[in-house]
Coordinates of C-alpha atoms and ligand atoms in Angstrom, one line a residue:
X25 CA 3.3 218.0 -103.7
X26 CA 0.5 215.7 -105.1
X27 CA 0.0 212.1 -105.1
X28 CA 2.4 210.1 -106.6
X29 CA 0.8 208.9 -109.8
X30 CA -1.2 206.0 -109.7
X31 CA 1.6 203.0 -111.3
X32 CA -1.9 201.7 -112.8
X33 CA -1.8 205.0 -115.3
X34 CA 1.1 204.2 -116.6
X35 CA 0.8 201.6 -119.5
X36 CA 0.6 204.2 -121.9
X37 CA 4.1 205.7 -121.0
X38 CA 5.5 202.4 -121.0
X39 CA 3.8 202.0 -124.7
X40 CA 5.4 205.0 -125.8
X41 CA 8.8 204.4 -124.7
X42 CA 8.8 201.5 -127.5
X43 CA 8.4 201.3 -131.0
X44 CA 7.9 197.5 -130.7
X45 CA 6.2 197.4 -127.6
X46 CA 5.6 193.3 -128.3
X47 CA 9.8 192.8 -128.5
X48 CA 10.3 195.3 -125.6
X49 CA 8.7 193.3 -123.3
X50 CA 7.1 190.3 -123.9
X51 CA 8.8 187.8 -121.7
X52 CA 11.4 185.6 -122.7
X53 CA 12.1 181.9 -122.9
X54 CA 14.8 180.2 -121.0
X55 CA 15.6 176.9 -122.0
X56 CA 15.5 175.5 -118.5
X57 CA 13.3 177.7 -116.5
X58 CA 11.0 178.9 -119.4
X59 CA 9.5 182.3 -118.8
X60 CA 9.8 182.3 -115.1
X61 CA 13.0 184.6 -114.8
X62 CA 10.8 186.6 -116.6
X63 CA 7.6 186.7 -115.2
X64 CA 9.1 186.4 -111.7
X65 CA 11.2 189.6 -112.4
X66 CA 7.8 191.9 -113.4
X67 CA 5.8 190.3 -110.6
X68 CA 6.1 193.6 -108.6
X69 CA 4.5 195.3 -111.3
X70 CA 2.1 191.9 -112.2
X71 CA -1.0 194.2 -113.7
X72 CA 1.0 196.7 -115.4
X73 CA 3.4 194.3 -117.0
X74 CA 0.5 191.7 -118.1
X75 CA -1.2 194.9 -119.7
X76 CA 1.8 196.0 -121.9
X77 CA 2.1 192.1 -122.9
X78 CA -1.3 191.8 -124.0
X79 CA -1.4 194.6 -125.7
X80 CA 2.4 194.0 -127.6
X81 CA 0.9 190.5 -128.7
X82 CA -2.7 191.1 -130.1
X83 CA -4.5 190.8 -126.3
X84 CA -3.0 186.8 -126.2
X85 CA 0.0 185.6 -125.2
X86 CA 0.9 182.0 -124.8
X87 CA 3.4 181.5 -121.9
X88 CA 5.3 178.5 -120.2
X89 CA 6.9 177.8 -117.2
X90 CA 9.9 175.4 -116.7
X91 CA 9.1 172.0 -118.4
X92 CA 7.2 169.6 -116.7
X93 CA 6.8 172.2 -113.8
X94 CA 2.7 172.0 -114.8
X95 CA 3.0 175.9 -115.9
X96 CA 1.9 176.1 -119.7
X97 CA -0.6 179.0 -119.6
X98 CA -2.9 181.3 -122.4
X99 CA -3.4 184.5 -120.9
X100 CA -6.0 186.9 -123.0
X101 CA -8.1 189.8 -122.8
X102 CA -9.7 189.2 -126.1
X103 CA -13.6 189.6 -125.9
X104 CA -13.8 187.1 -128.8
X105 CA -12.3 184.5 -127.0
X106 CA -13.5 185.3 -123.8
X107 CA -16.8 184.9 -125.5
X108 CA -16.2 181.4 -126.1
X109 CA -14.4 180.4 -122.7
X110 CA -17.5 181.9 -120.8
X111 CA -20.1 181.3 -122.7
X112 CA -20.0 179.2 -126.2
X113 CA -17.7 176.8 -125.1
X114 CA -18.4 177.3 -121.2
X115 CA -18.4 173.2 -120.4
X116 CA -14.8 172.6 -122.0
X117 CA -13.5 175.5 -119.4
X118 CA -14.1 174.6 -115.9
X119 CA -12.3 176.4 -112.8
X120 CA -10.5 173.6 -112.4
X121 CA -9.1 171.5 -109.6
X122 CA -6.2 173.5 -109.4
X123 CA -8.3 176.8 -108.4
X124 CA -10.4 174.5 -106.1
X125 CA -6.9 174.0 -104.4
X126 CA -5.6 177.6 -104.5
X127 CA -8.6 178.6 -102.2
X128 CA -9.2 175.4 -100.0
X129 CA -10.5 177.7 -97.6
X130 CA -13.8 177.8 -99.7
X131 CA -13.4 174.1 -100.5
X132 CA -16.9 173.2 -101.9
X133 CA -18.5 176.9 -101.6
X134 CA -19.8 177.8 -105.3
X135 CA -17.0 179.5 -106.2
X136 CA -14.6 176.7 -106.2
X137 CA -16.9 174.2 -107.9
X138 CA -18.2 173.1 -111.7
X139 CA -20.3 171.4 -113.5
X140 CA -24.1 170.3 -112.6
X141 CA -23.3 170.5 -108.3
X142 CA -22.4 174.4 -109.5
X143 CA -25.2 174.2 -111.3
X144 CA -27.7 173.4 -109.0
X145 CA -26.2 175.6 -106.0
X146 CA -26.5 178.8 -107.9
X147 CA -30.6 177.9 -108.5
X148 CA -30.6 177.4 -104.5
X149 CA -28.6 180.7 -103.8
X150 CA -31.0 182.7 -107.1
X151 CA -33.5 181.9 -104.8
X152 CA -31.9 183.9 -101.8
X153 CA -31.0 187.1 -103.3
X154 CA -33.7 187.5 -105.6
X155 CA -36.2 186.9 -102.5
X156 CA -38.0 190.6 -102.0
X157 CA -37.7 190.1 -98.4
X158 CA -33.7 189.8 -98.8
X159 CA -33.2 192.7 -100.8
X160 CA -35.3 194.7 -98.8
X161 CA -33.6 193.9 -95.8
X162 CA -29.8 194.5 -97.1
X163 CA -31.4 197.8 -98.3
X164 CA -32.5 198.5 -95.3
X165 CA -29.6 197.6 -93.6
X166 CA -27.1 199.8 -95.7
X167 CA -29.4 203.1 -95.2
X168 CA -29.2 202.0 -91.5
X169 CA -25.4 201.7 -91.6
X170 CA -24.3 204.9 -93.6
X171 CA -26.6 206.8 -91.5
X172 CA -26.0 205.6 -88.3
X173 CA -22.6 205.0 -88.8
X174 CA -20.3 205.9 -91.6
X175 CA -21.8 209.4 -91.8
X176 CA -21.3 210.2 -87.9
X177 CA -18.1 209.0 -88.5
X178 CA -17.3 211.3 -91.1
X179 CA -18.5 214.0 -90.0
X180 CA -16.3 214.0 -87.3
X181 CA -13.2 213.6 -89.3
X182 CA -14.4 216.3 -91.1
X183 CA -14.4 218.8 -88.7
X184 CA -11.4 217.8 -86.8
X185 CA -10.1 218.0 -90.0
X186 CA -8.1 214.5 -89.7
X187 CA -7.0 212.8 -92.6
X188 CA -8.1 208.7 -92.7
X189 CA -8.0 206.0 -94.1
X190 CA -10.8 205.7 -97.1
X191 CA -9.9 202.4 -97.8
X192 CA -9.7 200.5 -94.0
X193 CA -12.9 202.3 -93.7
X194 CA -14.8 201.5 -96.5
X195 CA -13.5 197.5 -95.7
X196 CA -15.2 197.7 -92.2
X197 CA -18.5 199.2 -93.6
X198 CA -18.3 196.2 -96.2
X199 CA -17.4 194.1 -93.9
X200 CA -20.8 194.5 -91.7
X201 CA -23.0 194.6 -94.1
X202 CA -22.0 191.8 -95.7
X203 CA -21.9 189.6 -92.3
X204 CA -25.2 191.0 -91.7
X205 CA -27.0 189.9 -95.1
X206 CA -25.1 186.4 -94.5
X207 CA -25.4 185.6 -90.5
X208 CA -27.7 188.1 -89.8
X209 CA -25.6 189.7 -87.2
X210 CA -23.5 193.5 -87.3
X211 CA -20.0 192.4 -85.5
X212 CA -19.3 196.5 -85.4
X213 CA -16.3 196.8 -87.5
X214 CA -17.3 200.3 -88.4
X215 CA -17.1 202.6 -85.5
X216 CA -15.5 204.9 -83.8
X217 CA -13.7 203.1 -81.6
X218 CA -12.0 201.1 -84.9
X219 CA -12.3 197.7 -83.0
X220 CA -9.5 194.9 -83.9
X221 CA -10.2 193.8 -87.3
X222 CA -9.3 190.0 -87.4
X223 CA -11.3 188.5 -89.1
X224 CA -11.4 191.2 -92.4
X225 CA -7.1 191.0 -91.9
X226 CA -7.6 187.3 -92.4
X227 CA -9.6 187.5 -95.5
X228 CA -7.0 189.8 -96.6
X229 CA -4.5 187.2 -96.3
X230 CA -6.6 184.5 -98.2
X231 CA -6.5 186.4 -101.2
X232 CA -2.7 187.5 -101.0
X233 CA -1.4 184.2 -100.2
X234 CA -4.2 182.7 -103.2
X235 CA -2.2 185.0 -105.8
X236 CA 1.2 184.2 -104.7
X237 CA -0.3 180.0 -105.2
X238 CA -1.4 181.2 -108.6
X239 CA 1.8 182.2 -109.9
X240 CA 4.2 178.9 -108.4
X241 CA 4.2 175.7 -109.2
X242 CA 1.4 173.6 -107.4
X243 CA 4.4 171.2 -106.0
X244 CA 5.8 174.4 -104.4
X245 CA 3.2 176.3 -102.5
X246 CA 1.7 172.4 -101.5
X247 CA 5.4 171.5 -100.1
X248 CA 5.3 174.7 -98.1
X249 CA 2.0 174.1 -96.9
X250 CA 3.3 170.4 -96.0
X251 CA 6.5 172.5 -94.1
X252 CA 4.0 175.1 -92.6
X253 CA 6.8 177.6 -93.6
X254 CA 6.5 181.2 -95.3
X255 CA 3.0 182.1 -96.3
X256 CA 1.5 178.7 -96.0
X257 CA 2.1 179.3 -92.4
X258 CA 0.5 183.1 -92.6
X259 CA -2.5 181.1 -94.4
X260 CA -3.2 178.7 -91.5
X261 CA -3.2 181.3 -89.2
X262 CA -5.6 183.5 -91.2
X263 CA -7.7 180.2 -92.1
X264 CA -8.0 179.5 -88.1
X265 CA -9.2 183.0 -87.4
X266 CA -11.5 182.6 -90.0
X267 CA -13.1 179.7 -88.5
X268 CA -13.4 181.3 -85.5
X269 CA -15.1 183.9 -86.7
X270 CA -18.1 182.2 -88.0
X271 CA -18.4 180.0 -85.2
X272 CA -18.6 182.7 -82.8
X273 CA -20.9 184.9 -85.4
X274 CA -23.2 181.6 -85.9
X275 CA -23.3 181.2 -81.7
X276 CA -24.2 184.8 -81.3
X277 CA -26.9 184.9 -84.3
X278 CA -28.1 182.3 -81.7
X279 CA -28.0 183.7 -78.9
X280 CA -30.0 187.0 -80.1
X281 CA -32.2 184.6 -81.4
X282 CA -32.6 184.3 -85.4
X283 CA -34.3 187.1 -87.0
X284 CA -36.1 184.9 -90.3
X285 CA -39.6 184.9 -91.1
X286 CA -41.4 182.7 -94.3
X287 CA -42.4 183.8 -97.6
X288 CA -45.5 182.8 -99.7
X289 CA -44.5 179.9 -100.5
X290 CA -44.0 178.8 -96.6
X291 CA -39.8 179.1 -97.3
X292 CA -37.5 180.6 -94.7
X293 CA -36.5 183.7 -95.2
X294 CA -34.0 185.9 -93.9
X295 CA -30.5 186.2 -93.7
X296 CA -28.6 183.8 -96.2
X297 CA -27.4 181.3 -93.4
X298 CA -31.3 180.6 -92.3
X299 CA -31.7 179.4 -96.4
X300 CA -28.8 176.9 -95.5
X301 CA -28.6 176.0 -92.1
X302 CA -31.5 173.6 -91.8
X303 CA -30.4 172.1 -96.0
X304 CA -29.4 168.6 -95.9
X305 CA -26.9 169.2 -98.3
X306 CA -25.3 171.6 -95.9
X307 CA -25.3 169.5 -92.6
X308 CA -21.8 168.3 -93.1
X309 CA -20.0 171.5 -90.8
X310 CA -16.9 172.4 -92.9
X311 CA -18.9 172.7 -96.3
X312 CA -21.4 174.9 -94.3
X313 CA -18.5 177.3 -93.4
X314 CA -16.8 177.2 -96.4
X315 CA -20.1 178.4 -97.8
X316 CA -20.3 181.2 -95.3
X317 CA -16.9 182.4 -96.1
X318 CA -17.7 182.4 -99.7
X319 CA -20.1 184.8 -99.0
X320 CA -18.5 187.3 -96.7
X321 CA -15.9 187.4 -99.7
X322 CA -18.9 187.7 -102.7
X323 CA -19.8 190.8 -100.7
X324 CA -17.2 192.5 -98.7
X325 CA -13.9 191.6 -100.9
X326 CA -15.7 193.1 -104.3
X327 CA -17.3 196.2 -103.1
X328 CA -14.9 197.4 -100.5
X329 CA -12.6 197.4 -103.1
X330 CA -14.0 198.9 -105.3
X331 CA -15.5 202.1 -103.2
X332 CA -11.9 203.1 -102.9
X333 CA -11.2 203.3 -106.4
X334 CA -14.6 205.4 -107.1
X335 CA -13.6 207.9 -104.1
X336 CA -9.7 207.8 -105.2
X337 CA -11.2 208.9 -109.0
X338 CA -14.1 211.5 -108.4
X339 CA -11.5 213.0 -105.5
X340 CA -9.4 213.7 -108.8
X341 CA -12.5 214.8 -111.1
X342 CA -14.3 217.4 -109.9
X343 CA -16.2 218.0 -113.1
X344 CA -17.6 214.3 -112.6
X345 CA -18.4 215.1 -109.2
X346 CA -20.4 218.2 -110.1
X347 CA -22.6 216.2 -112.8
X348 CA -23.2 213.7 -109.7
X349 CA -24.3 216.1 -107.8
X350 CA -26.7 217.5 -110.6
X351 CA -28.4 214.4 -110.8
X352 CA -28.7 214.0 -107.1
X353 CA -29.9 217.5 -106.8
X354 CA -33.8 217.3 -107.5
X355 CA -33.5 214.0 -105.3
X356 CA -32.5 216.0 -102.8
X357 CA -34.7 218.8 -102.7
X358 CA -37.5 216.9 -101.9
X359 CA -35.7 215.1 -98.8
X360 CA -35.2 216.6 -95.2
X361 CA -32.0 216.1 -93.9
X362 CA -31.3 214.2 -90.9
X363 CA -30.7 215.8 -87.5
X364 CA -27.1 216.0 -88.3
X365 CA -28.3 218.3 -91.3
X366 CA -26.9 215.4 -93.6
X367 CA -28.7 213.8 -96.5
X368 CA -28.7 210.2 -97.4
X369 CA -30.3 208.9 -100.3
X370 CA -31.9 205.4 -99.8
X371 CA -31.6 202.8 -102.3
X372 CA -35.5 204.2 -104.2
X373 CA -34.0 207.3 -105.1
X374 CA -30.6 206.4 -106.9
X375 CA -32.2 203.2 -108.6
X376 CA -32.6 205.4 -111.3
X377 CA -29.3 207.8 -111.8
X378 CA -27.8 206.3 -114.9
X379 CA -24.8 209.1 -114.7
X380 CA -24.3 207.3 -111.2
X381 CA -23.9 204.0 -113.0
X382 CA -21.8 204.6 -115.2
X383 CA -19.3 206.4 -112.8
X384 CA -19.5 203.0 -110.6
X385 CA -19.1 201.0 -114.4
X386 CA -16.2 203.1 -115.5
X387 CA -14.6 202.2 -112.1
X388 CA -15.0 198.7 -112.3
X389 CA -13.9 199.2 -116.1
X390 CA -10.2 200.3 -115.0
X391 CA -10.3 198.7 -111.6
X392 CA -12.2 195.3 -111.4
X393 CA -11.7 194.4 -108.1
X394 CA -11.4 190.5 -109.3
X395 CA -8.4 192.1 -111.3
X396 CA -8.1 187.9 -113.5
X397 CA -10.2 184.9 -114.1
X398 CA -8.6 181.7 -114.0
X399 CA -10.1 178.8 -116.1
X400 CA -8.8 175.2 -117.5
X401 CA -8.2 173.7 -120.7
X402 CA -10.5 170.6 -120.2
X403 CA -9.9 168.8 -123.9
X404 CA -7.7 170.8 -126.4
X405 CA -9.1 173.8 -128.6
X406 CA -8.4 176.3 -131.0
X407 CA -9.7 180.0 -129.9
X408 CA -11.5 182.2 -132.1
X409 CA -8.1 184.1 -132.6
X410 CA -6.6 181.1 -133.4
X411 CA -4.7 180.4 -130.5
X412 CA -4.4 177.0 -129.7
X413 CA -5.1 175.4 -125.7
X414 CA -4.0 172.6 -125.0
X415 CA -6.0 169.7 -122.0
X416 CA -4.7 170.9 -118.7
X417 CA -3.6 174.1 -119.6
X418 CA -4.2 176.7 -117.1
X419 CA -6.0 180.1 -119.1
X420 CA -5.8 183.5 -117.1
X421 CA -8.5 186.5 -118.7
X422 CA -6.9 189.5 -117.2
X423 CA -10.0 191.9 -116.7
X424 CA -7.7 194.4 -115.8
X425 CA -5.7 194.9 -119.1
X426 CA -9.2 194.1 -120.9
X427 CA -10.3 197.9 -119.3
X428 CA -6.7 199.6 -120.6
X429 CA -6.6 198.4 -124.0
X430 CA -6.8 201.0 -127.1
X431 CA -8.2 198.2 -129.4
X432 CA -11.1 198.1 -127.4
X433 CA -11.6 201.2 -125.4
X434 CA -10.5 203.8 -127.9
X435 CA -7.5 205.8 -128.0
X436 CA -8.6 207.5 -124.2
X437 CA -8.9 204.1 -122.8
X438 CA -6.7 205.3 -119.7
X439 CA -9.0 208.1 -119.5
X440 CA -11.6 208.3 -116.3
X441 CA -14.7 209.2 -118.4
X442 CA -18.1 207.9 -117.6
X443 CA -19.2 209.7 -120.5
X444 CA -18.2 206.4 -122.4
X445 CA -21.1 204.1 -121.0
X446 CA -23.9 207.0 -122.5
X447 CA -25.8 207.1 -124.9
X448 CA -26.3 210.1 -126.7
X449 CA -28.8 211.6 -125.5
X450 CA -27.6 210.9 -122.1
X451 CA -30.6 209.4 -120.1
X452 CA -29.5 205.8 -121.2
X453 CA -26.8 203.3 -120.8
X454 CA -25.2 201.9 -123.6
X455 CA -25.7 198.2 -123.9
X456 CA -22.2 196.9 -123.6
X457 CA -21.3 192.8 -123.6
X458 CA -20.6 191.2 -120.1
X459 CA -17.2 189.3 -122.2
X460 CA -15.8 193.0 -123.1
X461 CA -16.9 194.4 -119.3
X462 CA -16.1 191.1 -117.5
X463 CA -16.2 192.8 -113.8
X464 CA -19.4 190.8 -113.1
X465 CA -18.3 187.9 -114.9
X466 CA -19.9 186.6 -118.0
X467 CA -22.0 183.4 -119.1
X468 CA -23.5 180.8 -117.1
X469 CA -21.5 182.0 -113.7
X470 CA -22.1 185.5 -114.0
X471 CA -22.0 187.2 -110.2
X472 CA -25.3 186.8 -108.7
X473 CA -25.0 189.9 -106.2
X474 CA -24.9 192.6 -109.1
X475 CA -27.7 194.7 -108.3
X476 CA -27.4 194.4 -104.9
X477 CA -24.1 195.6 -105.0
X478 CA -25.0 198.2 -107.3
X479 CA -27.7 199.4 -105.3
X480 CA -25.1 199.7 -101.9
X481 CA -22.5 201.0 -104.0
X482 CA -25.0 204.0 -105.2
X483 CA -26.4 204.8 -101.4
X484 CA -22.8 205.0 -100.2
X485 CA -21.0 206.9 -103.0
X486 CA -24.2 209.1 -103.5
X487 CA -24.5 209.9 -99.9
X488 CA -20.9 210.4 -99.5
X489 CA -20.4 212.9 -102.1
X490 CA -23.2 215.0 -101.4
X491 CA -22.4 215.8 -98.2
X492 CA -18.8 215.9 -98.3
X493 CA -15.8 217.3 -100.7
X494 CA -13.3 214.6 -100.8
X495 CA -9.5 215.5 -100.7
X496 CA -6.4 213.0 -101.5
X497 CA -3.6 214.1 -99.0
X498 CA -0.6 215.0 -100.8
X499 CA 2.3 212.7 -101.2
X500 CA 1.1 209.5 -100.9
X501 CA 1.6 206.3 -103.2
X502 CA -1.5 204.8 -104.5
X503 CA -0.8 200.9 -106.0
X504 CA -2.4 197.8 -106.1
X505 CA -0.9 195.2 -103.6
X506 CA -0.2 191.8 -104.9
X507 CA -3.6 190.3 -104.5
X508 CA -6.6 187.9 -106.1
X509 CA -8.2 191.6 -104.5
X510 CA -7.2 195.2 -106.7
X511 CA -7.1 196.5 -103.3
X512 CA -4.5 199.6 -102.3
X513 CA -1.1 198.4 -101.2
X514 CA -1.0 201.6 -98.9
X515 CA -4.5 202.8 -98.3
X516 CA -6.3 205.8 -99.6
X517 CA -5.3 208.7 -97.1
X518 CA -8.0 211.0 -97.7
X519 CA -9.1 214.3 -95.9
X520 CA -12.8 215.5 -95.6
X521 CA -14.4 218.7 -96.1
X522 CA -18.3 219.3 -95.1
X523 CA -20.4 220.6 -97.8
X524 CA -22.9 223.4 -97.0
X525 CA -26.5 222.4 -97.5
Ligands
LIG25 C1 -18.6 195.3 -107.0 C2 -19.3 194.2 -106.6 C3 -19.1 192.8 -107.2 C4 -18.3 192.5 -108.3 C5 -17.4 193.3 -109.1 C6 -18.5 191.0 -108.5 C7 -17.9 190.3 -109.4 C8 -18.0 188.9 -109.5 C9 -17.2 188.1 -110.3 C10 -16.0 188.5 -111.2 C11 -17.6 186.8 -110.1 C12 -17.0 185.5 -110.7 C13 -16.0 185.0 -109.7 C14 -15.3 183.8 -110.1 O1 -15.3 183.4 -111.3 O2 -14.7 183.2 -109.2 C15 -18.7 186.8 -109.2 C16 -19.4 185.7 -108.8 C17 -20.4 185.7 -107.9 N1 -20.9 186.8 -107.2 FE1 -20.3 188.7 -107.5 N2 -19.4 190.6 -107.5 C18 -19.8 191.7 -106.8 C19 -20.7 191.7 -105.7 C20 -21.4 190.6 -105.3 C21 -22.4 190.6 -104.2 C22 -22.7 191.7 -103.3 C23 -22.8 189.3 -104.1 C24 -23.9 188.7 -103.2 C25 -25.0 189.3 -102.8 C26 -22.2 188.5 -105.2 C27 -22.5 187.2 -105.4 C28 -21.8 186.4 -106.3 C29 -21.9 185.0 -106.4 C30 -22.8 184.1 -105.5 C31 -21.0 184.5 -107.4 C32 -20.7 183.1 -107.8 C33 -21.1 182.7 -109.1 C34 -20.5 181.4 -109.5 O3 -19.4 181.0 -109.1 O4 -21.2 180.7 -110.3 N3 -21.4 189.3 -105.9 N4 -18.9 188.1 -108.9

């Protein structure tokens, strides 16, 4: 038996099953309740269903909740009008209050501001992560951590020949480096005795309880928060461990005594918490952790999602894996294995691998592991497909049916083919717009980390697949959980089989 397909495969099925795929399911309108029967009853299936809508109504849809519930919504995957809520028209759609609300938790972190403050806090963090000395030292740090640890690790599953995890595993690897680029300290979520996992379970929860507050009415999810009842009361929990966690990760970066150092210009360098600590701006306590938190999820949220996704499609391609491997090959003939007679490829060898890049773009393509985009109507508009918006209205760019839609992708747009981001003589990447591949973002908020996750992303998969053949055990169920995160409802079971030098 093989893996069940992948429910995310399926749009085109459901497309065919219809002659009128717009009147087969585009959701209806209740005189009371508006579209909220409707939506509600697809929920299960939220990426899936918002796909086939998108693409049964030209890639917008205008939908409504019940009246005066605060619900009117513009959902698109249009690049034109994406264009022009990122970028043209970028000051009339802010995040929005509401969002700020959704993810309290990161109350006054960058992600959950606008305007000039948001402004002025991505020039302070620009000057973090484009600092030499930080990039060298979360490069460093990742070659550190796959070779001392994730490819031990492996190596022993592979020849016990257990099956594992890929998914739990590749959140713990995240989930260290990321704490170590922001507090400077490894809490050891990756080993082999698989310590408790609190703090990463927590995270989890902030993003599942975030979507189920993104798709109620505000009044509801704040009542149940008031009540402390259902998954308000999940949230609390999560948001206390949370805390925890960087208060004991803050007392224990102090207590091994801070690893910084100053740059040229006589600045403090290190990890990002020593570029905040000592900021006036940042003594008040709760915004400084809010701002930690929003960093362990910039890091370990987006990339441990997404490694499960790349390993879940090459374990399915071998004819992609093989053209990896032939680009790693002359890499590798000039390195020496490690005493474990493994190879890992530091961060200077794959810069360069654009068939690499393009297998980690076509993954983020059909699986962008910030799967929608909310944004809000600040003074009514007309979008460049004529749509109209409407002050207050809430807009939701689905990147995910953006990746699946013929119009745009071409009729193999379900296809895993990172032949599509080449050009044609194959040594360079085609020049695609950031508002048709959105999984960085687009405009004046584009992500901030996207070489640096491109560059761990590479070491891990690279060094991953050259040394190991990677098997999907049989039988399993592979969907997305309902989450802000595309992560795996059930895991990736994989198996593991050493390759021969
Ligand atoms: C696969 C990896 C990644 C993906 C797909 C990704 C994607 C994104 C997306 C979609 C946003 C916009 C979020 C929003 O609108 O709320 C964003 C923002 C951001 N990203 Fe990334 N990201 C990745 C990795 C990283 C890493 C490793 C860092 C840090 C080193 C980082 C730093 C940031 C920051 C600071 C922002 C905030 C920009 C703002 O709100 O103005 N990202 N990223």
């Amino acid at each position: 038996m093989k893996p069940s397909p992948c429910p995310l495969h399926l749009t085109a099925s459901i497309r065919r099953r219809s002659n009128n795929p717009a009147e087969a399911v585009l959701p209806t309108k209740l005189p009371i309740l508006g579209m909220l029967p409707s939506l509600l009853a697809n929920m299960y299936n939220f990426h899936e269903y918002s796909s086939v809508v998108l693409a049964g109504s030209g890639l917008n849809f205008n939908g409504d909740g019940p009246p005066g519930a605060g619900m009117r919504f513009f959902i698109t995957c249009d690049p034109a009008n994406i264009q022009h809520i990122f970028t043209t028209n970028y000051h009339n759609f802010p995040k929005g209050a509401e969002f700020a609300a959704i993810f309290d938790i990161m109350a006054g972190g960058l992600f959950t501001i606008d305007g000039e403050l948001c402004r002025r806090r991505r020039v302070k963090f620009a000057g973090v992560v484009s600092s030499p000395w930080f990039t060298d030292r979360v490069a460093a740090h990742c070659c550190d951590k796959v070779k001392d640890h994730l490819l031990p690790l492996l190596a022993r599953m592979a020849t016990t020949g257990t099956s594992f995890d890929m998914q739990e595993l590749m959140v713990r690897l995240m989930f260290d480096m990321t704490a170590m680029a922001v507090f400077g300290v490894d809490p050891g979520f990756l080993s082999s005795d698989m310590p408790p996992v609190d703090a990463s379970t927590a995270m989890d929860t902030v993003m599942e309880v975030g979507f189920l507050r993104h798709t109620m009415p505000a009044s509801l999810w704040k009542a149940m928060r008031w009540l402390n009842i259902g998954p308000e009361r999940k949230l609390l929990e999560a948001k206390k461990v949370l805390h925890r966690f960087v208060v004991d990760t803050m007392d224990r970066r102090k207590r091994n005594g801070e690893n910084v150092g100053h740059n040229e210009n006589e600045e403090v360098v290190g990890d990002i918490l020593s570029s905040y600590i000592n900021d006036p701006d940042f003594a008040d306590d709760d915004l400084l952790r809010a701002t930690l938190i929003n960093f362990m999820i910039a890091g370990r949220d987006t990339i441990g999602t997404t490694l499960p996704w790349i390993f879940y499609n090459l374990a399915q391609n071998p004819n992609i894996v093989s053209i990896i491997r032939k680009e790693l090959s002359p890499i590798a003939s000039h390195k020496a294995a490690n005493g474990m007679g493994a190879m890992v490829f530091e961060p200077e060898d794959t810069k360069s691998l654009v068939y690499l890049r393009a297998t980690l773009y076509e993954t983020l393509r059909l699986y962008p592991p910030a799967h929608t985009e909310r944004k809000t109507v600040v003074t009514d508009d007309i979008m460049p497909s004529g749509h109209e918006v409407h002050a207050g209205d809430a807009i939701f760019i689905s990147l995910y049916s953006m990746g699946r839609m013929e119009s745009l992708w071409g009729k193999d747009c379900l296809d895993f083919n990172p032949n599509r981001w080449l050009l044609e003589d194959n040594n360079k990447l085609k020049n695609v717009p950031s508002h048709k591949f959105l999984a960085f973002n687009s405009g004046p908020r584009v992500c901030m980390g996207k070489e640096i996750a491109v560059m761990q992303m590479k070491t891990i998969v690279a060094t991953v697949m050259w040394n190991f053949d990677v098997e999907l055990v049989e039988g399993q169920s592979i969907q997305p959980k309902l989450s802000c995160l595309l992560q795996m409802k059930y895991g990736l079971i994989v198996k593991l089989k050493k390759r021969e030098a």
